[in-house]
Structures are given as structure tokens and as C-alpha cells.
C-alpha positions as CSV (number, residue, x, y, z in Angstrom):
1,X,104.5,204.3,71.0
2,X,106.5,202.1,69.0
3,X,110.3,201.0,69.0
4,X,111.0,203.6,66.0
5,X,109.6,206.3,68.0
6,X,111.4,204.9,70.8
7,X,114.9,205.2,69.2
8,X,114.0,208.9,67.6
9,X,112.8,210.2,71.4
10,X,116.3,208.9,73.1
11,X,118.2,210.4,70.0
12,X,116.3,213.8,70.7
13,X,117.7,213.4,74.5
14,X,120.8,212.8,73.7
15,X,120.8,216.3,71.5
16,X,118.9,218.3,74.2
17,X,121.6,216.7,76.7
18,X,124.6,217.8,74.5
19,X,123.3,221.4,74.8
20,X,124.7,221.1,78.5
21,X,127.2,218.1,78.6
22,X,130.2,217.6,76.8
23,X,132.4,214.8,76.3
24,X,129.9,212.3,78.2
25,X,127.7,210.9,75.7
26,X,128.8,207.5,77.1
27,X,127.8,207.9,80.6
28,X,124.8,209.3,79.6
29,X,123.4,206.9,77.6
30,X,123.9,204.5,80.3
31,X,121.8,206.4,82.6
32,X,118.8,206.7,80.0
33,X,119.0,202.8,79.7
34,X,118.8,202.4,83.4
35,X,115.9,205.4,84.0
36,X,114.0,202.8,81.0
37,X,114.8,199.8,82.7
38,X,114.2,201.1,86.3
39,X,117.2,201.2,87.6
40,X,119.5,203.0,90.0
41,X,123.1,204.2,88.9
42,X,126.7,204.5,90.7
43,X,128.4,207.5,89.4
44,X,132.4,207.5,90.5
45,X,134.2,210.0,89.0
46,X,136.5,212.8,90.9
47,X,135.0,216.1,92.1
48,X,134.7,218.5,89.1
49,X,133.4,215.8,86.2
50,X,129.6,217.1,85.5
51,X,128.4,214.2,87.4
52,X,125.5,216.8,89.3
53,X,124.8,218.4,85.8
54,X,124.4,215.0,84.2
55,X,121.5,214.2,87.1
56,X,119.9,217.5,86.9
57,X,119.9,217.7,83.1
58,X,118.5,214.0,82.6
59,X,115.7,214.8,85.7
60,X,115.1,218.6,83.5
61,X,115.1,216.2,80.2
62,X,111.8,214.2,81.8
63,X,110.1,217.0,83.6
64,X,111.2,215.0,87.1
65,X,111.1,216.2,90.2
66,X,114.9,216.3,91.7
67,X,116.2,216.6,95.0
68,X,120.3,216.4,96.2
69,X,120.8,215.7,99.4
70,X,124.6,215.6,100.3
71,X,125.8,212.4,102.9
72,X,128.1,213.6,105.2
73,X,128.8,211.2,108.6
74,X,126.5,212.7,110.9
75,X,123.7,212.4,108.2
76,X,120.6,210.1,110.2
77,X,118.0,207.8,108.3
78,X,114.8,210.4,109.1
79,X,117.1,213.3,107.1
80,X,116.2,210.9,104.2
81,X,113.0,209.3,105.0
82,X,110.9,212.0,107.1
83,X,109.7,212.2,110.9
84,X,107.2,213.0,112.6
85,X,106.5,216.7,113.6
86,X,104.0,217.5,116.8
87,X,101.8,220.4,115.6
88,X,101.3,222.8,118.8
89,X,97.7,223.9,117.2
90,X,96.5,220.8,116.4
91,X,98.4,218.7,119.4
92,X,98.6,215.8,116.6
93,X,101.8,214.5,115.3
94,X,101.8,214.6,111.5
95,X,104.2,213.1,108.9
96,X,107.3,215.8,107.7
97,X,108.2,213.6,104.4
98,X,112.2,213.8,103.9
99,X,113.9,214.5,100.3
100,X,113.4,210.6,99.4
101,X,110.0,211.8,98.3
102,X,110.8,213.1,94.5
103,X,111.7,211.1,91.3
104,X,115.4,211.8,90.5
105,X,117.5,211.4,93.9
106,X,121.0,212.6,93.9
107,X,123.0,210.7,96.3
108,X,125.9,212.9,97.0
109,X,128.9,211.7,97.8
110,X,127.0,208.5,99.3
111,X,130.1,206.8,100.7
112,X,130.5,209.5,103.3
113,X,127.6,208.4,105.4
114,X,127.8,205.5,107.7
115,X,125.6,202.1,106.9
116,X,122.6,202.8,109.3
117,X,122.0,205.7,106.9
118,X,122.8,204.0,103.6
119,X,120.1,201.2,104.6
120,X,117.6,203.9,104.8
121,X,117.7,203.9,100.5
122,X,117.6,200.1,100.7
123,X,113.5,199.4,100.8
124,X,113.1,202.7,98.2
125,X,115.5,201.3,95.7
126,X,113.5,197.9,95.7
127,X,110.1,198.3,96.7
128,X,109.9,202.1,95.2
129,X,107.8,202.6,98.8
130,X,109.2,203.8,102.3
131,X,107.8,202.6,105.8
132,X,107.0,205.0,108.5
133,X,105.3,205.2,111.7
134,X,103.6,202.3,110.6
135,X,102.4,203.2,107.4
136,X,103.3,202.6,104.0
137,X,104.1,205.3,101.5
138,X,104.7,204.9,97.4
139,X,107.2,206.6,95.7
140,X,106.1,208.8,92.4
141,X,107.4,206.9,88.9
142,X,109.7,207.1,87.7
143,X,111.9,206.7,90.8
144,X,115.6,206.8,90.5
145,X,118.5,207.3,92.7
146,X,121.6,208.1,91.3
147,X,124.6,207.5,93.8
148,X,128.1,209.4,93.6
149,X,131.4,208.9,95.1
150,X,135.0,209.6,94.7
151,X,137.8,206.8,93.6
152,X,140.5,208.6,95.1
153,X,139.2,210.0,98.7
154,X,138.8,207.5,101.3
155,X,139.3,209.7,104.8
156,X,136.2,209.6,106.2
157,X,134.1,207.5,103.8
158,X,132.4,204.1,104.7
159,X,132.3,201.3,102.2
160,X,128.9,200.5,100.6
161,X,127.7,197.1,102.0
162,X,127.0,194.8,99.4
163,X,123.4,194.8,99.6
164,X,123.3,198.6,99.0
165,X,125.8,197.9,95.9
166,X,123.5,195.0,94.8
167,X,120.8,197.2,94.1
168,X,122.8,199.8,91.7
169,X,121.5,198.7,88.0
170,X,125.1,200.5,86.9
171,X,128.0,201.4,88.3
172,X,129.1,204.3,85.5
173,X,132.6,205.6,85.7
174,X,133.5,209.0,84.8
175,X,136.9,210.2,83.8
176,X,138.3,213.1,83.4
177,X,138.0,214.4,79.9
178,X,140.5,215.3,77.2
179,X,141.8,218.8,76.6
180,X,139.3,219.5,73.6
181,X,136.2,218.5,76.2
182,X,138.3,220.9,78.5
183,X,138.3,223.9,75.8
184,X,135.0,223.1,74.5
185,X,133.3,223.5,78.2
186,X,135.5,226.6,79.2
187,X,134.3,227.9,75.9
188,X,130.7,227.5,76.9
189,X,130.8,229.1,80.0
190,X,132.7,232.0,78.9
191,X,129.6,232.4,76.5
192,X,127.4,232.4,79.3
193,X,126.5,228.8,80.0
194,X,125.0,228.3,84.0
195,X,124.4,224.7,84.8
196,X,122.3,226.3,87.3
197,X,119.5,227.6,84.5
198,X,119.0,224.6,82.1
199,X,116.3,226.4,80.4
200,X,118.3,229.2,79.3
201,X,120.7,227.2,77.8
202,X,118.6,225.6,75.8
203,X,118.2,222.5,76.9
204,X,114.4,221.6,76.0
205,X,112.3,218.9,78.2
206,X,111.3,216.4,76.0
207,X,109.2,213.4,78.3
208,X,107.0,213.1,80.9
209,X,106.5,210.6,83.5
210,X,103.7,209.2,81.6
211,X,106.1,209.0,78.4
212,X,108.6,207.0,80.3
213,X,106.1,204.6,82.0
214,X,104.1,204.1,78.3
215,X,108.3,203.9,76.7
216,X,108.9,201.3,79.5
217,X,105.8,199.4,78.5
218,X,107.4,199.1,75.0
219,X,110.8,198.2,76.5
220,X,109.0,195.1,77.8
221,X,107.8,193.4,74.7
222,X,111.0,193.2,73.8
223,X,111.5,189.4,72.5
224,X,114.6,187.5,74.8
225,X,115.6,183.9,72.8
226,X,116.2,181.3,75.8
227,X,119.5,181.3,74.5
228,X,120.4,184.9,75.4
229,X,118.5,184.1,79.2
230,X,120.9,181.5,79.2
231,X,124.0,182.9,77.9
232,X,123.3,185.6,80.8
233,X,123.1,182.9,83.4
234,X,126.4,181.3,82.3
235,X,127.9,184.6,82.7
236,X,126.7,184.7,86.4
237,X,127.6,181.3,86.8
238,X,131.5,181.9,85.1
239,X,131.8,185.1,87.9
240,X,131.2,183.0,90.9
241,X,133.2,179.6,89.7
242,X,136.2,182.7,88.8
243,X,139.1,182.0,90.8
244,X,139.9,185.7,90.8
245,X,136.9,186.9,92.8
246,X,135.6,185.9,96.1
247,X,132.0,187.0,95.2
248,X,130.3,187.2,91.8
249,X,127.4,187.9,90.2
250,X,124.2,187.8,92.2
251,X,121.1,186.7,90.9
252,X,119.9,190.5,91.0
253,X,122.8,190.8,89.2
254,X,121.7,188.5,86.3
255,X,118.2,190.2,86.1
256,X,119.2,193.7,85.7
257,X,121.7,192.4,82.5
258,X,118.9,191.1,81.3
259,X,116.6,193.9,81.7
260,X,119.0,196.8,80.9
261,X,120.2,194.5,77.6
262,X,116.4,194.7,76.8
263,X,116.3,198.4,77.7
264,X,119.2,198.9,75.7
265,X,118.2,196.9,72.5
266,X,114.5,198.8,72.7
267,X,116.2,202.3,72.4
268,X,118.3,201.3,69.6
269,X,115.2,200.4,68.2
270,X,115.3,196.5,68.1
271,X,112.5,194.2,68.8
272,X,114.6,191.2,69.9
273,X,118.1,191.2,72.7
274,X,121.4,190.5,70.7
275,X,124.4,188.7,72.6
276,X,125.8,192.1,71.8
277,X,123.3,193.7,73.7
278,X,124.4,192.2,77.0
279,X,128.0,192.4,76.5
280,X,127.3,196.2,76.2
281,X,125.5,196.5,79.6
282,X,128.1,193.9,81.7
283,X,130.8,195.5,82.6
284,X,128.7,198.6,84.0
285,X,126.1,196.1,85.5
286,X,129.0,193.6,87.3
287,X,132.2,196.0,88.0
288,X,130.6,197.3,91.5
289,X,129.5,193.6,92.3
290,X,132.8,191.9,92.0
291,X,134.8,191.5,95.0
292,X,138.6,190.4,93.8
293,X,140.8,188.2,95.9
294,X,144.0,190.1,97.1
295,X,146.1,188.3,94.5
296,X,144.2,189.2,91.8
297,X,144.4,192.6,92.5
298,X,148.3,192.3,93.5
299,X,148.9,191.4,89.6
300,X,146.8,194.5,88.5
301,X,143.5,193.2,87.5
302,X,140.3,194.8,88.8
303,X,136.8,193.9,87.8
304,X,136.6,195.4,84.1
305,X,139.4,193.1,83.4
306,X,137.9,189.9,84.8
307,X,134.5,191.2,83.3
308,X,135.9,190.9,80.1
309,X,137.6,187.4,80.6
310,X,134.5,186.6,81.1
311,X,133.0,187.4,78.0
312,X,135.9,185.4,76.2
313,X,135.5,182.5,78.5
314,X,131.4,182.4,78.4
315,X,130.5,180.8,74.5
316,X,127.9,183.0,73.2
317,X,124.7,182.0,71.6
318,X,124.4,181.7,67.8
């Protein structure tokens, strides 16, 4: 595969993908970068904005197993991971895997359960492997969870810790459409459209897993000038000397710009990572990192706006 056949597969996915979204084009191409680079996404948006479509018509796009599994508070870490189960006819105990075992995991709503159960994601998101009973079990490629929550509802939510945000690639924001996208989707489903049946609306598979993993191969011979590795680490540096934030950039942080920049120069069919590149991947890489200081956020900013301060601040390489 090369990067021109690269750039033609992600332009048929964004078709195939128009067949059953509207109006998100944006948010989607954000997620096909982070399933390239191996990331995880954030989706925030409020109930009602496609954000379950968009993960079941991206796992349908790649032939990828998908499970939802909805948080709620009295969710436990072995509704996610698996237990063990004592077989009467055997009188053995044998491993019941949980929903964690697939390749597209829909975190529904993940704010709503409390930390014990968000930590059970933690060692999947980064190792792409879950511990139990002692043993160690690998996760099918590609793996990607893809985390929602609401803006607007906080009654019995719990706040991500920071090192469940941390490993999000993205946080993508989703907002409520204009009235065309409105008229345009009520028009669809008055034909017919069920965003329960991809298939029969059309929407054609178009990868496999061994697609993505020989795409992501490509995506890695993608040339990075030192100049660009350090205009990235400038930008991390800039977010934690800010005197708006109490926490910046991590250094995870500052490896998933680069790797999504690289992710997203590949599918546009570039051999080599532009400054533009990473200043197209930032905001959605640092807004869910960012931690504000109370007087930052009493004169209105929030993290887009300090994420682009930082881009005028941080010199970029010629």
C-alpha cells in the first residue's frame, strides 16, 4: 500500500460514511486519524447528536467487531473485564470474558460510572491486553475505545481522573447541527433510513483489520523533520509554563500530536509532517488535558482558547 492509495481508501470512507452521517464530516475524520494512529477518542456532544451511529458506522466501515456497553453508577470492573464462572459439570472455574474483548468499544456515557470502574479501561487503552486471574490476555487489532459524555448533565456523573483523560488520543466535540443537517436527516429517515441496518442503507465495508494494520505500517514511514519534533515539544513546554492552566500537556500528550499529525499527513497523502499538520490535531489532542485556573475560566476562556494562544505564542518551524 502506498500513501496515494492511502488517501483514495479514507476518501472512499468518508463517502461510504456520508451514506449514514450528515453534517459530521469533521468529527469523523478525526476519528479515522485516531483508529490509524491507534488511538482512543472522547466524544462530548448532547444526547441525540449521531455520536453511537458515528461508532457503529466507522466499526461497520472496517469490518470490526463492536460492543456498547452503557456506564451507569453501579456498573463493576468484571462487567467490563470478565470473571470467572464455576462450571457445575466440570467443577472447574473457567474465564467468562466481558464486552472489553472486541475491537471498537463504545463507552457510553463513561462519566456516569465511578473511578474504580473507569480504571478497569486503563491497562486496555495502553497495553491493548487485560490481566485476569493471573493471566494475561491480548486484545484483537485494531483496538479502540471511543468514550461519550454529556457537557451539560452533571447529576450523577463522576469526573474522569486525569490518567483515564491522559490516554484519550482526541477529545472530539459534537454540536448540534444546523437546520439543513436537521432537514437533510429527517429527510432520510422519512425515506426509510435505520441506523440500526447499515447495510441496507448502503453503507459498504471497505477495510479489514489486516488493511488497517498494513495502512498503519505506511502511516509510520512517514518522514518527521527534528524541527517539527521540536516545535511539538515547545508546544508542551508553552502549556505547562501558561499562567492560565494549572496542568498542561503531558508527555503522552506530546506523543499522540505527534503521531496523529503523522496519521493525519499519511491520509492526506503526504510523505513528510507539516507544522500545519499538528496545529490541525492540537486542539482535539490538548482540550481534555488542560486544567484552567479559576480565573481563567472567570474571564471566559476554556482550553480551545488557550490552545490557540498557544499556537500564536509557540514560533513555528520554517
Amino acid at each position: 500500500m502506498k500513501l496515494s492509495d492511502l488517501k483514495t481508501l479514507v476518501a472512499g470512507l468518508q463517502s461510504e460514511a456520508g451514506k449514514a452521517l450528515v453534517g459530521l464530516e469533521a468529527p469523523f475524520e478525526l476519528l479515522l486519524v485516531a483508529l490509524f494512529a491507534r488511538g482512543h477518542v472522547l466524544l462530548e456532544g448532547v444526547p441525540g447528536t449521531a455520536k453511537t451511529l458515528m461508532a457503529k458506522t466507522l466499526a461497520h466501515l472496517i469490518r470490526a467487531a463492536f460492543t456498547r456497553i452503557q456506564f451507569t453508577p453501579d456498573l463493576m470492573p468484571s462487567d467490563i473485564l470478565g470473571t470467572s464462572v464455576f462450571d457445575l459439570a466440570t467443577g472447574r472455574f473457567h474465564l467468562k470474558k466481558g464486552p472489553i474483548f472486541t475491537q471498537i468499544l463504545l463507552a457510553d456515557e463513561i462519566n456516569r460510572a465511578p473511578a474504580k470502574t473507569q480504571a478497569a479501561l486503563l491497562e486496555a487503552m495502553e497495553e491493548r491486553q487485560v490481566d485476569l486471574e493471573g493471566e494475561t490476555y491480548g486484545l484483537a487489532a485494531p483496538f479502540m475505545v471511543l468514550g461519550t459524555q454529556n457537557p451539560i448533565e452533571y447529576e450523577g456523573t463522576y469526573p474522569l481522573p486525569e490518567a483515564q483523560l491522559d490516554r484519550f488520543m482526541f477529545k472530539v466535540l459534537i454540536p448540534l447541527p444546523p437546520r439543513q443537517v436537521d432537514i437533510e436527516v429527517m429527510r432520510r429517515y422519512h425515506q426509510g433510513f435505520d441506523a440500526h441496518d447499515l447495510a441496507a442503507a448502503g453503507v459498504t465495508p471497505l477495510l479489514s483489520s489486516e488493511d488497517i494494520h498494513t495502512a498503519q505500517a505506511v502511516i509510520n514511514s512517514v518522514i518527521v523533520e527534528e524541527g517539527i519534533l521540536d516545535y511539538v515539544a515547545r508546544l508542551a513546554q508553552a502549556s505547562r509554563q501558561s499562567p492560565d492552566l494549572i496542568l498542561g500537556a503531558s508527555t503522552r500528550a506530546a506523543v499522540h500530536i505527534l503521531l496523529s499529525a503523522k496519521a493525519y499527513a499519511a491520509l492526506n497523502g503526504r510523505e513528510f509532517v507539516t507544522p500545519d499538520d499538528v496545529k490541525f490535531v492540537l486542539p482535539a489532542v490538548l482540550r481534555h488535558r488542560l486544567l484552567l485556573k479559576p480565573e481563567a475560566e472567570i474571564e471566559g476562556m476554556n482550553p480551545d482558547t488557550v490552545v490557540q494562544q498557544l499556537m500564536g505564542q509557540v514560533e513555528v518551524p520554517r
